Structure formats: structure tokens, C-alpha cells
Amino acid sequence: MSFSAEDVKWMSKALRLAKKAAEKNEVPIAALLVGPEGLVSWAINTRERQQTPLGHAELFALHKASQKRHNWRLSDCTLYVTLEPCVMCAGAIQQARLKRVVYGASDPKGGAIESLYQVLNDSRLNHQVEVTAGVLAPECAALLQSFFQNRRDEHKASKTQKIFRDRTSVIVVHKNKILGFHAVDPTSQTPYFFVPGGGIEEGESSVVAAARECFEETGYKVRILEETAFERKYDFLWNGNIHACRTVFYVGVLDQEWSPPHKVEDATYHKGVEWLDVQRVPEIFGYNKDILWAVQKLLKTALKKSALR
């Protein structure tokens, strides 16, 4: 498909600006608003720097143009943006009564112009916008792909350079309730609910450590199902320090008759043992995505094994 020289000119400028966003550790997206008088405004993503979900390039370009013109209606303008706008930005474009939108790369996971939704051409709305898609699409897509690949590479590199503390944890379920204990961070006073677990002592296997930690922290004897081992690496902020953890999670089954929790003498941060409804897992372990992932994965295994007994 061929595009006009005018569209290629403005998208090339947007692409150069998007590269500046990448240099600032922002997702490399840029937007330009062009009117009859030429360039009216431009913006790049600022979501990370400003920590706001509103920090999309399109929104800032529209806002700056409206402030400059003292008018929220921008009906004689064309918006050039390097990535297909999302639902939020498409709504703002429609509200600004733009004449036209030109974008580069499609966004199959979040695009609201043509990929997932067709907000700007929905006849049920009181304004439709002309759309031109795919201008310098390969270049726009390559910039985004390179940015995210570099991020993944940096993340992998940082993990390999870390000194991890080897830990183990155990998921124990009884009658649709998960075993754990309440804890409070000594420094921040942040409340947590932890599954039993801790450091692996010298000479211990992770299986032995999991059973020992469970008994010390909850008072329950469990049998560890070794075949359920699931390892996760993650950072955890505790007592004012970030700890790099390499934790092996297991499913455990009670190795004794069930009895109500009793008081356990453990660390001062330990605030009591409890069996909580498994429906609350996303809520109570949402403080860390890697821990939540491990708990949810092994919870399915634990419930399945429980149903088979």
C-alpha cells in the first residue's frame, strides 16, 4: 500500500520522537497533532516518569493542542501516532472531534481503532473519524519490539547477576482452605499472609526444609509431595531490604489429624496461624505476582489430589 508524502513526513517525525521516549525508559510511542497551520502539538509517553495511567502520548498531544487553541474541538486536525491507540485514547480522539487519525503499527492486544474495537467508526456515536493505518508500520513495530526485547534481556541479566537466597515453601489445603500465617513487616508494618516456608539450612534438602518450616511456623506436620516442585525467582522487600529469592514451592498434605490452629512461638513478626478460604488467594497473595503464580499453580494440584483421596 502506498501512502501520501505528507503522511510519511509526519509519521517519520513521530518515529524520531518515539525514539526519545525509549531513551527515557518509556514505551516508545509518540503523537503529533497537525492542523492547517502545520504542527500544533506533539507528545511522547510519560506513564513511567509521571506514574499515571493517563500518560499516553495521544492524550498529551490533544491536551496541549486544546490549551494552545483555547478550544477542545480539534475538528480540522489530524493525529499521527506510532502505535494504534487504545480504548482510552480512542475515546479522547472521538471527544476532540478530530478529522483524521493516522497510525503506524497495529496493536493486536489493545488497539481500539481496528484491531479489537472500531471506536472511531462506530455509527452509534455522534462523531466518526477518518482512519489511515500502517504508515511506516514496519519501522514503528521494530522500534517497539526492540525496546521490549532489550527490557527482557536486561531483566534476565539482572537475575543472573543476583545472589539468590535459596528458600522453600509449601501449599497445604484442607477442605478448601489454605494454610498460612499472618505476619507484619518489622520496618514498614505492612501486613502479609504467608504460606509456610523459609530458608534451606546447610545439609538440608528443600523437601526436608519445607516440612520443618511448616511445623515450626504453623504447628502442623505435613508430608511433602516431591513431584510437585515448582521453582520461582523473585525479589521481595522485607524489613527495609530487597531480598532476591529462589524458592521451590511444593504441595504438602497433612500428616496428622486435622485440628484447629494453636498459638505458635516463632519470630516476632509472626501474628498467628489461620486457614483461609482458597477463593481469597488472589487477594491475599497479590502482593507478589511470582508468589501468587506459584500458589495458584500448586493450589490446583492440591485440590485435585484432595479430591482423589
Coordinates of C-alpha atoms in Angstrom, one line a residue, residues 8-295:
V8 CA 5.1 9.7 5.6
K9 CA 6.7 13.0 6.6
W10 CA 4.8 13.4 9.8
M11 CA 5.0 9.8 10.8
S12 CA 8.8 9.9 10.3
K13 CA 8.9 12.8 12.7
A14 CA 6.7 10.9 15.2
L15 CA 9.0 7.9 14.9
R16 CA 12.1 10.1 15.7
L17 CA 10.2 11.4 18.8
A18 CA 9.3 7.9 19.8
K19 CA 13.0 7.0 20.0
K20 CA 13.4 9.8 22.5
A21 CA 10.7 8.2 24.7
A22 CA 12.8 4.9 24.6
E23 CA 15.8 6.9 25.8
K24 CA 13.8 8.0 28.8
N25 CA 12.8 4.3 29.6
E26 CA 9.2 5.0 28.3
V27 CA 7.4 2.7 25.8
P28 CA 8.5 4.3 22.5
I29 CA 5.3 5.9 21.3
A30 CA 4.9 9.5 20.1
A31 CA 2.0 11.5 18.7
L32 CA 1.7 14.7 16.6
L33 CA -1.3 16.8 16.0
V34 CA -1.2 18.6 12.7
G35 CA -3.7 21.3 11.6
P36 CA -4.0 23.6 8.6
E37 CA -1.3 25.8 10.1
G38 CA 1.1 22.8 10.4
L39 CA 2.3 21.2 13.6
V40 CA 0.1 22.2 16.5
S41 CA 1.4 19.9 19.3
W42 CA 3.4 16.8 20.0
A43 CA 4.0 14.4 22.9
I44 CA 5.6 11.2 23.9
N45 CA 4.6 8.6 26.5
T46 CA 5.2 9.8 30.1
R47 CA 3.4 7.0 32.1
E48 CA 6.5 5.7 33.8
R49 CA 8.0 9.1 34.7
Q50 CA 4.8 10.5 35.9
Q51 CA 3.3 7.2 37.2
T52 CA -0.1 7.9 35.8
P53 CA -2.3 5.7 33.5
L54 CA -3.2 8.9 31.6
G55 CA 0.4 9.3 30.4
H56 CA -0.2 8.3 26.8
A57 CA 1.2 10.4 24.0
E58 CA -2.1 10.9 22.3
L59 CA -3.8 12.3 25.4
F60 CA -1.0 14.8 26.0
A61 CA -0.9 15.9 22.3
L62 CA -4.7 16.5 22.4
H63 CA -4.5 18.4 25.7
K64 CA -1.6 20.6 24.6
A65 CA -3.4 21.4 21.3
S66 CA -6.6 22.3 23.1
Q67 CA -4.7 24.6 25.5
K68 CA -2.9 26.3 22.7
R69 CA -6.0 26.9 20.7
H70 CA -8.3 27.6 23.7
N71 CA -10.8 25.1 22.2
W72 CA -11.5 21.5 22.9
R73 CA -12.8 20.9 19.4
L74 CA -10.0 20.0 17.1
S75 CA -12.1 19.1 14.1
D76 CA -9.6 20.4 11.5
C77 CA -6.7 18.4 12.8
T78 CA -5.0 15.0 12.0
L79 CA -3.4 13.0 14.8
Y80 CA -0.3 11.0 13.8
V81 CA 0.7 8.3 16.3
T82 CA 3.2 5.4 16.0
L83 CA 1.0 2.8 17.6
E84 CA -2.7 2.1 17.2
P85 CA -4.5 4.0 20.0
C86 CA -6.0 2.2 22.9
V87 CA -9.7 2.4 24.1
M88 CA -8.9 5.4 26.4
C89 CA -7.1 7.4 23.7
A90 CA -9.7 6.4 21.0
G91 CA -12.4 7.9 23.3
A92 CA -10.4 11.1 23.7
I93 CA -9.9 11.3 20.0
Q94 CA -13.6 10.9 19.4
Q95 CA -14.4 13.5 22.0
A96 CA -12.0 16.0 20.4
R97 CA -13.9 15.6 17.2
L98 CA -10.7 15.0 15.2
K99 CA -11.0 14.9 11.5
R100 CA -8.5 12.1 10.9
V101 CA -6.1 9.7 12.7
V102 CA -3.0 8.2 11.1
Y103 CA -1.2 5.4 12.9
G104 CA 1.8 3.2 12.3
A105 CA 1.9 -0.3 13.9
S106 CA -1.2 -2.2 14.8
D107 CA -1.8 -3.3 18.4
P108 CA -3.5 -6.7 18.4
K109 CA -3.7 -6.8 22.2
G110 CA -5.0 -3.3 22.9
G111 CA -5.8 -1.5 19.7
A112 CA -9.2 0.2 19.7
I113 CA -9.2 1.7 16.1
E114 CA -9.3 -1.5 14.1
S115 CA -7.7 -4.5 15.9
L116 CA -10.0 -5.1 18.9
Y117 CA -12.6 -2.3 18.6
Q118 CA -13.6 0.2 15.9
V119 CA -14.4 3.1 18.2
L120 CA -13.7 5.8 15.6
N121 CA -16.1 4.3 13.1
D122 CA -18.9 3.3 15.4
S123 CA -22.1 4.7 13.8
R124 CA -23.8 4.7 17.2
L125 CA -21.5 7.5 18.4
N126 CA -22.2 11.1 17.4
H127 CA -18.8 11.6 15.5
Q128 CA -16.8 9.3 13.2
V129 CA -13.1 9.8 12.4
E130 CA -11.3 9.0 9.1
V131 CA -8.5 6.5 9.7
T132 CA -5.3 5.7 7.8
A133 CA -3.4 2.7 9.2
G134 CA 0.0 1.2 8.6
V135 CA 2.1 4.3 7.7
L136 CA 5.7 3.2 8.4
A137 CA 4.3 0.2 10.2
P138 CA 7.4 -2.0 10.0
E139 CA 9.6 0.8 11.4
C140 CA 7.2 1.6 14.2
A141 CA 6.8 -2.1 15.1
A142 CA 10.5 -2.7 15.0
L143 CA 11.1 0.1 17.5
L144 CA 8.6 -1.3 19.9
Q145 CA 9.9 -4.9 19.6
S146 CA 13.5 -3.8 20.1
F147 CA 12.5 -1.8 23.2
F148 CA 10.7 -4.7 24.9
Q149 CA 13.4 -7.2 23.9
N150 CA 16.0 -5.0 25.5
R151 CA 13.9 -4.9 28.6
R152 CA 13.6 -8.7 28.7
D153 CA 17.4 -9.0 28.2
E154 CA 18.1 -6.5 31.0
H155 CA 15.7 -8.4 33.3
K156 CA 17.4 -11.7 32.6
A157 CA 20.9 -10.2 33.1
S158 CA 19.9 -8.7 36.4
K159 CA 18.6 -12.0 37.6
T160 CA 21.8 -13.9 36.6
Q161 CA 23.9 -11.4 38.4
K162 CA 22.0 -11.6 41.7
I163 CA 22.9 -13.7 44.7
F164 CA 19.8 -15.6 45.4
R165 CA 18.7 -16.9 48.8
D166 CA 17.6 -20.5 48.5
R167 CA 14.1 -21.0 50.1
T168 CA 11.3 -23.4 50.1
S169 CA 7.5 -23.1 50.7
V170 CA 4.6 -25.5 51.0
I171 CA 1.0 -25.2 49.9
V172 CA -1.3 -27.2 52.2
V173 CA -5.1 -27.3 51.6
H174 CA -7.8 -28.8 53.8
K175 CA -11.5 -28.6 53.0
N176 CA -10.9 -25.7 50.5
K177 CA -8.9 -23.7 52.9
I178 CA -5.2 -22.9 52.6
L179 CA -2.8 -23.0 55.5
G180 CA -0.6 -20.0 56.4
F181 CA 0.1 -17.4 59.0
H182 CA -0.3 -13.6 59.3
A183 CA 2.9 -11.5 59.5
V184 CA 3.8 -7.9 59.8
D185 CA 6.9 -6.4 58.3
P186 CA 9.0 -5.1 61.2
T187 CA 10.0 -1.9 59.3
S188 CA 7.1 -0.9 57.1
Q189 CA 4.4 -2.5 59.3
T190 CA 2.8 -3.9 56.1
P191 CA 0.5 -6.9 56.9
Y192 CA 1.0 -10.1 54.9
F193 CA -0.4 -13.6 54.8
F194 CA 2.4 -16.2 54.1
V195 CA 2.3 -19.8 53.2
P196 CA 4.8 -21.8 55.4
G197 CA 8.3 -21.6 54.2
G198 CA 11.8 -20.3 54.8
G199 CA 15.5 -20.7 54.2
I200 CA 17.1 -24.0 53.5
E201 CA 19.7 -24.8 56.1
E202 CA 23.1 -26.3 55.4
G203 CA 22.8 -30.0 54.7
E204 CA 19.1 -29.9 54.3
S205 CA 17.1 -30.8 51.1
S206 CA 14.4 -28.4 50.1
V207 CA 11.9 -31.2 50.9
V208 CA 13.1 -31.6 54.4
A209 CA 13.2 -27.8 54.9
A210 CA 9.7 -27.4 53.7
A211 CA 8.3 -29.9 56.2
R212 CA 10.4 -28.4 59.0
E213 CA 9.4 -24.8 58.2
C214 CA 5.7 -25.8 58.1
F215 CA 5.9 -27.4 61.5
E216 CA 7.8 -24.5 63.1
E217 CA 5.6 -21.8 61.6
T218 CA 2.2 -23.5 61.9
G219 CA 2.5 -26.4 64.2
Y220 CA 1.2 -28.9 61.6
K221 CA 3.1 -31.9 60.4
V222 CA 2.9 -32.4 56.7
R223 CA 4.1 -34.8 54.1
I224 CA 5.8 -33.1 51.1
L225 CA 4.9 -34.3 47.6
E226 CA 8.3 -34.0 45.9
E227 CA 6.9 -34.4 42.4
T228 CA 5.0 -31.1 42.7
A229 CA 8.2 -29.0 42.9
F230 CA 7.8 -25.6 41.2
E231 CA 10.7 -23.0 41.3
R232 CA 10.3 -19.2 41.1
K233 CA 12.9 -16.4 41.3
Y234 CA 11.7 -13.1 42.6
D235 CA 12.6 -10.0 44.6
F236 CA 10.8 -9.4 47.9
L237 CA 11.0 -6.3 50.1
W238 CA 11.2 -7.2 53.8
N239 CA 12.4 -5.3 56.8
G240 CA 13.8 -2.5 54.7
N241 CA 15.8 -4.6 52.3
I242 CA 15.2 -6.2 48.9
H243 CA 15.8 -10.0 49.1
A244 CA 16.5 -12.0 45.9
C245 CA 14.7 -15.3 46.5
R246 CA 15.0 -18.6 44.7
T247 CA 12.1 -20.6 46.1
V248 CA 11.0 -24.1 45.5
F249 CA 7.2 -24.5 46.2
Y250 CA 5.7 -27.8 47.0
V251 CA 2.2 -29.2 47.7
G252 CA 2.0 -30.7 51.2
V253 CA -0.6 -32.9 52.8
L254 CA -1.4 -33.1 56.5
D255 CA 0.5 -36.0 58.2
Q256 CA -1.7 -35.8 61.2
E257 CA -5.4 -35.5 62.1
W258 CA -6.7 -32.0 61.4
S259 CA -7.1 -29.8 64.5
P260 CA -7.8 -26.1 64.9
P261 CA -4.7 -23.8 64.8
H262 CA -3.0 -23.1 68.1
K263 CA -0.5 -20.4 69.1
V264 CA 3.0 -20.9 67.7
E265 CA 6.1 -19.4 69.3
D266 CA 8.1 -18.1 66.3
A267 CA 9.6 -14.8 65.2
T268 CA 8.1 -11.6 66.5
Y269 CA 6.7 -10.8 63.1
H270 CA 4.5 -13.9 63.3
K271 CA 1.0 -12.9 64.1
G272 CA -1.0 -16.1 64.1
V273 CA -1.8 -19.2 62.1
E274 CA -5.0 -19.4 60.1
W275 CA -6.7 -21.5 57.4
L276 CA -8.2 -19.1 54.8
D277 CA -10.7 -19.8 52.1
V278 CA -9.0 -20.6 48.8
Q279 CA -11.3 -18.2 47.0
R280 CA -9.2 -15.4 48.7
V281 CA -5.9 -16.5 47.1
P282 CA -5.7 -13.7 44.5
E283 CA -6.5 -11.1 47.2
I284 CA -4.2 -12.4 50.0
F285 CA -1.1 -13.2 47.8
G286 CA -1.5 -10.3 45.4
Y287 CA 1.5 -8.6 47.0
N288 CA 3.9 -10.5 44.7
K289 CA 3.0 -11.8 41.2
D290 CA 5.6 -14.7 41.4
I291 CA 4.3 -15.9 44.7
L292 CA 0.7 -15.6 43.6
W293 CA 1.6 -17.6 40.4
A294 CA 3.2 -20.4 42.4
V295 CA 0.3 -20.6 44.9

